[in-house]
Coordinates of C-alpha atoms in Angstrom, one line a residue:
M1 CA 0.0 0.0 0.0
S2 CA 1.3 3.4 -0.9
I3 CA 2.1 6.0 1.7
I4 CA -0.9 8.1 0.5
R5 CA -3.3 5.2 0.8
K6 CA -1.9 4.4 4.3
L7 CA -2.6 8.0 5.4
L8 CA -6.1 8.1 3.9
D9 CA -7.3 4.5 4.6
P10 CA -8.5 5.2 8.2
I11 CA -10.3 8.4 7.2
P12 CA -14.1 8.0 7.2
V13 CA -16.5 9.3 4.6
P14 CA -19.6 10.6 6.4
E15 CA -23.1 9.3 5.6
M16 CA -25.2 11.6 3.4
V17 CA -28.8 12.7 2.9
R18 CA -30.4 14.2 -0.1
I19 CA -31.9 17.6 0.2
R20 CA -33.8 20.1 -2.0
Q21 CA -33.1 23.8 -1.8
R22 CA -36.0 26.0 -2.8
F23 CA -35.5 29.2 -4.8
D24 CA -37.7 31.6 -6.7
A25 CA -38.6 29.6 -9.8
A26 CA -40.3 32.4 -11.8
A27 CA -39.4 32.0 -15.5
I28 CA -40.5 33.2 -18.9
A29 CA -43.0 30.6 -20.2
D30 CA -43.2 31.4 -24.0
L31 CA -39.7 32.7 -24.8
P32 CA -40.1 33.2 -28.6
S33 CA -43.2 35.3 -28.0
H34 CA -41.5 37.3 -25.3
I35 CA -38.5 38.0 -27.5
R36 CA -40.8 39.2 -30.4
Q37 CA -42.6 41.5 -28.0
Q38 CA -39.3 42.9 -26.6
L39 CA -38.0 43.6 -30.1
R40 CA -40.9 46.0 -30.5
T41 CA -39.2 48.2 -27.9
P42 CA -38.5 51.6 -29.6
G43 CA -34.8 51.9 -30.5
T44 CA -34.2 48.2 -31.1
L45 CA -35.5 46.3 -34.1
N46 CA -37.2 49.4 -35.6
R47 CA -33.7 50.8 -36.2
I48 CA -32.7 48.0 -38.5
Q49 CA -33.1 48.8 -42.2
P50 CA -33.9 46.4 -45.0
G51 CA -30.7 45.1 -46.7
Q52 CA -28.4 45.9 -43.7
R53 CA -25.8 43.4 -42.8
V54 CA -26.3 42.8 -39.1
A55 CA -23.6 41.1 -37.0
V56 CA -24.9 39.4 -34.0
A57 CA -22.4 38.8 -31.1
V58 CA -22.8 35.3 -29.6
G59 CA -20.6 34.1 -26.8
S60 CA -19.5 30.8 -25.3
R61 CA -21.3 30.8 -22.0
G62 CA -23.8 28.0 -21.2
I63 CA -26.8 30.3 -21.3
Q64 CA -30.0 28.4 -21.0
N65 CA -32.1 28.6 -24.2
L66 CA -29.3 30.4 -26.0
A67 CA -29.9 28.6 -29.3
L68 CA -33.7 29.5 -29.1
I69 CA -32.9 33.1 -28.3
V70 CA -30.4 33.4 -31.1
R71 CA -32.7 31.7 -33.7
T72 CA -35.7 33.9 -32.7
T73 CA -33.6 37.0 -33.0
M74 CA -32.3 35.9 -36.5
D75 CA -35.8 35.3 -37.7
Q76 CA -37.0 38.7 -36.5
L77 CA -34.0 40.4 -38.2
K78 CA -34.7 38.6 -41.5
A79 CA -38.4 39.5 -41.1
V80 CA -37.5 43.2 -41.4
G81 CA -35.4 42.5 -44.5
A82 CA -31.9 42.5 -42.8
Q83 CA -29.1 40.1 -43.6
P84 CA -28.0 38.8 -40.2
F85 CA -24.9 36.8 -39.5
I86 CA -23.4 35.4 -36.3
V87 CA -19.9 36.4 -35.0
P88 CA -18.4 34.2 -32.2
C89 CA -17.5 36.7 -29.5
M90 CA -15.7 34.8 -26.7
G91 CA -12.2 36.1 -26.0
S92 CA -9.7 33.2 -25.7
H93 CA -12.2 30.4 -25.4
G94 CA -12.0 27.5 -27.8
G95 CA -8.3 27.6 -27.5
A96 CA -8.3 31.1 -29.0
T97 CA -8.8 29.5 -32.5
T98 CA -11.5 30.0 -35.2
T99 CA -12.3 26.3 -35.4
G100 CA -12.4 26.0 -31.6
Q101 CA -14.9 28.9 -31.3
V102 CA -17.1 27.5 -34.1
E103 CA -17.1 24.2 -32.3
I104 CA -18.2 25.8 -29.0
L105 CA -21.1 27.4 -30.8
R106 CA -22.0 24.0 -32.3
Q107 CA -22.0 22.4 -28.9
L108 CA -24.5 25.2 -27.8
G109 CA -26.8 24.2 -30.7
I110 CA -25.7 27.2 -32.8
T111 CA -24.8 26.2 -36.4
E112 CA -25.5 27.8 -39.7
E113 CA -28.1 25.2 -40.5
A114 CA -29.9 25.5 -37.2
M115 CA -29.8 29.3 -37.1
G116 CA -30.5 29.8 -40.9
V117 CA -27.7 32.4 -41.2
P118 CA -24.0 32.4 -41.9
I119 CA -21.4 32.3 -39.1
A120 CA -18.5 34.7 -39.8
A121 CA -15.7 33.3 -37.6
S122 CA -12.2 34.8 -37.4
M123 CA -9.7 35.8 -34.8
D124 CA -8.7 38.8 -36.9
V125 CA -9.2 42.2 -35.2
V126 CA -8.6 45.9 -35.9
Q127 CA -7.5 48.4 -33.3
L128 CA -10.1 51.2 -33.1
D129 CA -8.6 53.4 -30.5
M130 CA -7.0 53.3 -27.0
L131 CA -8.0 54.2 -23.5
P132 CA -6.5 57.2 -21.8
N133 CA -4.2 54.9 -19.9
G134 CA -2.8 53.6 -23.1
L135 CA -4.7 50.2 -23.4
P136 CA -5.5 49.4 -27.0
V137 CA -9.1 48.7 -27.8
Y138 CA -9.8 46.1 -30.5
A139 CA -12.9 44.9 -32.5
D140 CA -13.6 41.8 -34.6
R141 CA -12.7 42.7 -38.2
Y142 CA -16.1 41.5 -39.6
M143 CA -17.9 43.8 -37.2
A144 CA -15.7 46.7 -37.8
E145 CA -15.5 46.6 -41.5
E146 CA -18.5 44.7 -42.9
A147 CA -21.4 45.2 -40.5
D148 CA -24.0 47.9 -41.0
A149 CA -25.4 47.2 -37.6
I150 CA -24.5 45.1 -34.5
V151 CA -26.6 43.3 -32.0
V152 CA -25.2 42.0 -28.7
I153 CA -26.6 39.0 -26.8
N154 CA -25.4 38.1 -23.3
R155 CA -26.4 37.0 -19.8
I156 CA -26.0 39.5 -16.9
K157 CA -24.5 37.9 -13.8
P158 CA -21.9 38.6 -11.1
H159 CA -18.3 38.3 -12.3
T160 CA -16.0 35.7 -10.7
A161 CA -12.9 37.9 -10.3
F162 CA -13.9 41.5 -9.6
R163 CA -16.7 43.7 -8.3
G164 CA -18.2 46.9 -9.9
P165 CA -21.4 48.4 -11.2
Y166 CA -20.9 46.4 -14.4
E167 CA -19.5 42.9 -14.2
S168 CA -20.5 40.2 -16.6
G169 CA -23.1 41.4 -19.1
V170 CA -23.7 43.3 -22.3
L171 CA -20.9 45.8 -21.6
K172 CA -18.4 42.9 -21.1
M173 CA -19.6 41.3 -24.3
V174 CA -18.9 44.6 -26.1
A175 CA -15.5 45.3 -24.5
I176 CA -14.1 41.8 -24.4
G177 CA -16.2 39.5 -26.6
I178 CA -16.2 41.7 -29.6
G179 CA -12.4 42.2 -29.1
K180 CA -11.8 38.5 -29.5
Q181 CA -8.6 37.1 -27.9
K182 CA -6.5 40.2 -28.7
G183 CA -9.1 42.5 -27.1
A184 CA -9.7 40.3 -24.1
E185 CA -5.9 40.2 -23.5
A186 CA -5.6 43.9 -23.7
I187 CA -8.5 44.7 -21.3
H188 CA -7.1 42.1 -18.8
Q189 CA -3.5 43.4 -19.1
M190 CA -3.6 45.6 -16.1
G191 CA -5.4 43.0 -14.0
F192 CA -8.7 42.7 -12.2
K193 CA -7.7 45.5 -9.8
H194 CA -8.6 47.9 -12.7
M195 CA -11.2 45.9 -14.5
A196 CA -14.2 47.7 -13.0
E197 CA -12.8 50.9 -14.7
N198 CA -11.2 49.6 -17.9
M199 CA -13.9 47.3 -19.1
P200 CA -16.8 49.8 -19.2
Q201 CA -14.4 52.5 -20.6
A202 CA -13.6 50.2 -23.5
A203 CA -17.2 49.3 -24.0
R204 CA -18.2 53.0 -24.1
L205 CA -15.5 53.6 -26.8
L206 CA -16.6 50.7 -28.9
M207 CA -20.3 51.8 -28.6
R208 CA -19.2 55.1 -30.1
K209 CA -17.0 53.6 -32.8
L210 CA -19.1 50.6 -33.9
P211 CA -22.7 50.6 -35.3
I212 CA -24.0 48.8 -32.2
V213 CA -27.8 49.2 -32.3
F214 CA -29.3 47.1 -29.5
G215 CA -28.7 44.2 -27.2
L216 CA -30.6 41.4 -25.5
A217 CA -29.9 41.3 -21.8
I218 CA -30.7 37.9 -20.1
V219 CA -31.1 37.1 -16.4
E220 CA -31.5 33.6 -15.2
N221 CA -33.0 32.3 -12.0
A222 CA -31.4 29.9 -9.5
Y223 CA -32.6 26.9 -11.6
D224 CA -30.7 28.1 -14.7
Q225 CA -33.9 29.2 -16.4
T226 CA -34.5 32.4 -18.3
C227 CA -36.5 34.7 -15.9
R228 CA -35.9 38.0 -17.6
L229 CA -35.0 39.0 -21.1
E230 CA -35.0 42.7 -22.2
A231 CA -34.2 44.3 -25.6
L232 CA -32.1 47.4 -24.8
P233 CA -31.3 50.2 -27.1
V234 CA -27.6 50.8 -27.0
E235 CA -28.2 54.1 -25.2
Q236 CA -29.7 52.1 -22.3
F237 CA -26.9 49.5 -21.9
E238 CA -25.2 51.2 -19.0
S239 CA -28.2 52.4 -17.0
R240 CA -30.3 49.2 -17.3
E241 CA -27.4 46.7 -16.9
K242 CA -26.5 48.2 -13.6
E243 CA -30.1 47.6 -12.4
L244 CA -30.2 44.1 -13.8
L245 CA -27.0 43.1 -12.2
V246 CA -28.6 43.7 -8.8
E247 CA -31.4 41.4 -9.7
A248 CA -29.0 38.8 -11.1
K249 CA -27.1 38.7 -7.8
E250 CA -30.3 38.2 -5.9
R251 CA -31.2 35.3 -8.1
L252 CA -27.9 33.5 -8.1
P253 CA -28.1 29.9 -6.9
K254 CA -26.4 29.5 -3.6
L255 CA -25.6 27.1 -0.8
L256 CA -28.3 27.9 1.8
I257 CA -26.1 26.4 4.5
P258 CA -23.2 28.9 4.6
Q259 CA -20.4 26.9 6.2
A260 CA -19.0 23.5 5.4
D261 CA -15.7 21.6 6.0
V262 CA -15.7 20.0 2.5
L263 CA -17.5 20.8 -0.8
V264 CA -17.4 18.0 -3.4
I265 CA -18.2 19.1 -6.9
D266 CA -18.9 16.4 -9.4
W267 CA -18.3 18.5 -12.5
I268 CA -16.4 21.6 -13.4
G269 CA -16.2 23.1 -16.9
K270 CA -16.3 26.3 -19.0
N271 CA -20.0 25.6 -19.8
I272 CA -20.6 25.8 -16.0
S273 CA -18.6 29.0 -15.3
G274 CA -15.7 31.0 -16.7
D275 CA -13.8 29.6 -13.8
G276 CA -15.1 26.0 -14.1
M277 CA -16.9 26.4 -10.8
D278 CA -18.6 29.7 -10.0
P279 CA -16.7 31.4 -7.2
N280 CA -19.8 33.3 -6.3
V281 CA -21.2 29.9 -5.2
T282 CA -18.1 28.3 -3.7
G283 CA -16.7 31.4 -2.0
R284 CA -13.3 30.5 -3.6
F285 CA -12.2 33.4 -5.8
P286 CA -9.2 33.6 -8.1
T287 CA -8.4 37.2 -7.1
K288 CA -8.8 39.4 -4.1
Y289 CA -11.0 41.8 -6.0
A290 CA -14.1 39.7 -5.7
Y291 CA -15.7 38.4 -2.6
G292 CA -18.8 36.8 -1.1
G293 CA -20.2 33.3 -0.9
P294 CA -20.0 30.6 1.8
D295 CA -17.2 29.6 4.1
I296 CA -15.7 26.3 2.7
T297 CA -12.5 24.8 4.1
K298 CA -11.7 22.3 1.4
I299 CA -13.0 21.9 -2.2
V300 CA -12.8 18.7 -4.3
A301 CA -13.3 18.7 -8.1
L302 CA -14.0 15.2 -9.4
D303 CA -14.5 15.5 -13.2
L304 CA -14.5 17.7 -16.3
T305 CA -17.5 18.2 -18.4
P306 CA -17.3 16.9 -22.0
E307 CA -18.6 20.3 -23.2
S308 CA -15.5 22.0 -21.8
K309 CA -13.4 20.3 -24.5
G310 CA -10.4 19.9 -22.2
N311 CA -10.4 23.4 -20.9
A312 CA -9.9 22.7 -17.2
A313 CA -9.7 26.3 -16.0
G314 CA -11.0 26.3 -12.4
I315 CA -9.1 23.2 -11.4
G316 CA -6.8 25.4 -9.4
L317 CA -9.6 26.7 -7.3
S318 CA -10.0 23.2 -5.8
D319 CA -7.8 21.8 -3.1
F320 CA -8.0 18.2 -4.4
T321 CA -8.8 16.6 -7.8
T322 CA -8.6 13.3 -9.5
K323 CA -6.4 11.6 -12.1
C324 CA -9.6 11.2 -14.2
L325 CA -10.1 15.0 -14.4
V326 CA -6.5 15.7 -15.1
S327 CA -6.4 13.1 -17.8
K328 CA -9.1 15.1 -19.7
M329 CA -7.3 18.4 -19.4
D330 CA -6.0 20.1 -22.6
A331 CA -3.1 22.1 -21.2
E332 CA -2.9 24.5 -24.2
A333 CA -6.6 25.3 -24.1
T334 CA -6.5 25.7 -20.3
Y335 CA -3.3 27.8 -20.2
A336 CA -4.6 30.1 -23.0
N337 CA -7.3 31.2 -20.5
G338 CA -4.8 32.1 -17.8
L339 CA -2.4 33.8 -20.2
T340 CA -5.2 36.0 -21.6
S341 CA -6.8 36.9 -18.3
T342 CA -3.4 37.2 -16.5
V343 CA -4.9 35.2 -13.7
C344 CA -3.2 31.8 -13.7
L345 CA -4.4 30.3 -10.3
P346 CA -7.5 28.7 -11.8
C347 CA -5.3 26.8 -14.3
N348 CA -2.9 25.3 -11.7
I349 CA -3.4 21.6 -11.1
S350 CA -4.5 21.0 -7.5
T351 CA -3.3 18.0 -5.4
T352 CA -4.3 15.0 -7.6
L353 CA -5.4 11.7 -6.1
D354 CA -6.0 8.3 -7.9
N355 CA -9.8 8.4 -7.6
D356 CA -12.9 10.1 -6.1
L357 CA -12.8 8.2 -2.8
L358 CA -9.2 9.2 -2.1
A359 CA -9.8 12.8 -3.1
I360 CA -12.8 13.1 -0.8
K361 CA -10.9 11.4 2.1
A362 CA -8.0 13.8 1.6
A363 CA -10.3 16.7 1.9
V364 CA -11.9 15.3 5.1
K365 CA -8.4 14.7 6.6
T366 CA -7.2 18.2 5.9
S367 CA -10.3 20.1 6.9
N368 CA -8.9 20.9 10.4
I369 CA -11.6 19.2 12.5
L370 CA -11.0 17.1 15.6
D371 CA -13.5 14.3 14.8
Y372 CA -13.6 13.3 11.1
K373 CA -17.0 11.6 11.7
T374 CA -18.6 15.0 12.3
C375 CA -17.4 16.4 8.9
R376 CA -19.8 19.0 7.5
L377 CA -19.6 17.8 3.9
M378 CA -21.7 18.9 0.9
R379 CA -21.8 17.3 -2.6
I380 CA -23.2 19.1 -5.6
R381 CA -23.5 18.2 -9.3
D382 CA -22.0 21.6 -10.3
T383 CA -22.3 25.2 -9.4
L384 CA -25.2 25.8 -11.8
H385 CA -27.5 23.2 -10.3
L386 CA -28.1 23.6 -6.6
G387 CA -31.8 22.6 -6.4
E388 CA -31.0 19.1 -5.2
M389 CA -27.8 18.1 -3.5
M390 CA -26.3 16.0 -0.7
I391 CA -25.2 16.9 2.8
S392 CA -23.6 14.9 5.5
T393 CA -25.6 14.0 8.6
A394 CA -23.6 16.6 10.6
L395 CA -25.6 19.2 8.7
L396 CA -28.9 17.5 9.0
D397 CA -30.3 19.5 12.0
E398 CA -29.3 22.8 10.4
A399 CA -31.0 21.7 7.2
R400 CA -34.2 20.8 9.0
R401 CA -34.4 24.2 10.6
H402 CA -34.0 26.1 7.3
P403 CA -37.4 27.2 5.8
D404 CA -36.2 26.7 2.2
I405 CA -34.6 23.3 2.6
E406 CA -36.5 20.0 2.4
V407 CA -34.8 16.7 3.5
L408 CA -35.5 14.1 0.9
S409 CA -34.0 10.9 2.2
D410 CA -32.7 8.9 5.2
P411 CA -28.9 8.8 5.7
F412 CA -27.0 6.6 3.3
P413 CA -23.3 5.9 2.5
L414 CA -21.8 7.2 -0.7
A415 CA -21.5 4.3 -3.2
F416 CA -18.0 3.9 -4.8
D417 CA -17.3 1.3 -7.3
A418 CA -14.3 -1.1 -7.1
E419 CA -12.1 1.7 -8.7
G420 CA -13.1 4.2 -6.0
T421 CA -15.3 6.2 -8.5
L422 CA -18.7 7.7 -7.6
D423 CA -21.7 7.4 -9.9
K424 CA -22.2 10.9 -11.3

């Protein structure tokens, strides 16, 4: 037996119970009808002229209903006689390559066939100007040189690495998405300490220089469903996004029990969060410029989503991981993320154990508690899906007292197969 197995063999894994966390489930029932109604907002679709080539910025985030939102928007643009086309706007994602970014869109259900429009994919950019501090500001070449009008689609949510009146939303899509890898790299160059200032400044410059007409701002509820979608004239991007960010923060899924010794996360990936696991949920942030969330002593990341295509950014925010996850990691795709954002901690490989069982035992052993059998352990599928999860019996009394938690099962042991792997 190896020294690692000798150290971990006596460590117990606590019994678990299944619980349901209840959040506000309000969502838009008929999304296509809602989008068509929103596009009647003055200053949005009515500004598009017949024959105009309209570039639609579409990103890489795992936005619920994204393909439906994009297709409905394309249909409405074509209905007024425009010639829309899609531009992948996702910074360094997809390995910072054209084929990689087209593949990400395909995984999201966005193809030329499904959307009924061309996809104009390129990593080529043009420099349009620079900020007062000297940072260059870039834009996708198709948007800068061939588009008569531009439409921006993005979800509004808290950022994972900084705080400000504008975090992740339509302004970020303008400043960083439209700038492709080169633009994302420039805006990140001075670090997240200055992001709350540099990102909106770059967006304002691009909104003056480019023919951006309107945007679709999306807010999701805690169950990853579309609960708000607004068509915003470009003149309202700043004022309305600030208000929608407040709502997005209130609706963010969260762990209703705010302290645990160990958090086990079955899946991390870029389709879950830009940081693989959302720091707003885990309380484990990649920089000191963001804050909030629960108090978690140790985090275990077990596996990487297939949709992430090897990009394991976020693995470094865990304390322990598995050989299974590391074997799926594409180092180049992962490191491109850190080199572009200048924050490399999420790309570091955490302490790697042979299997799920050993990784969880390692977290229990190092969680700084006197009695391992009383470990306060939580297990979640991923940071997007927190409606149903597992907690150890040490948390059971606290769960029963919480008005928005329902206990669903009696205690049971976690079931590992002969290889020490959990059923996910």
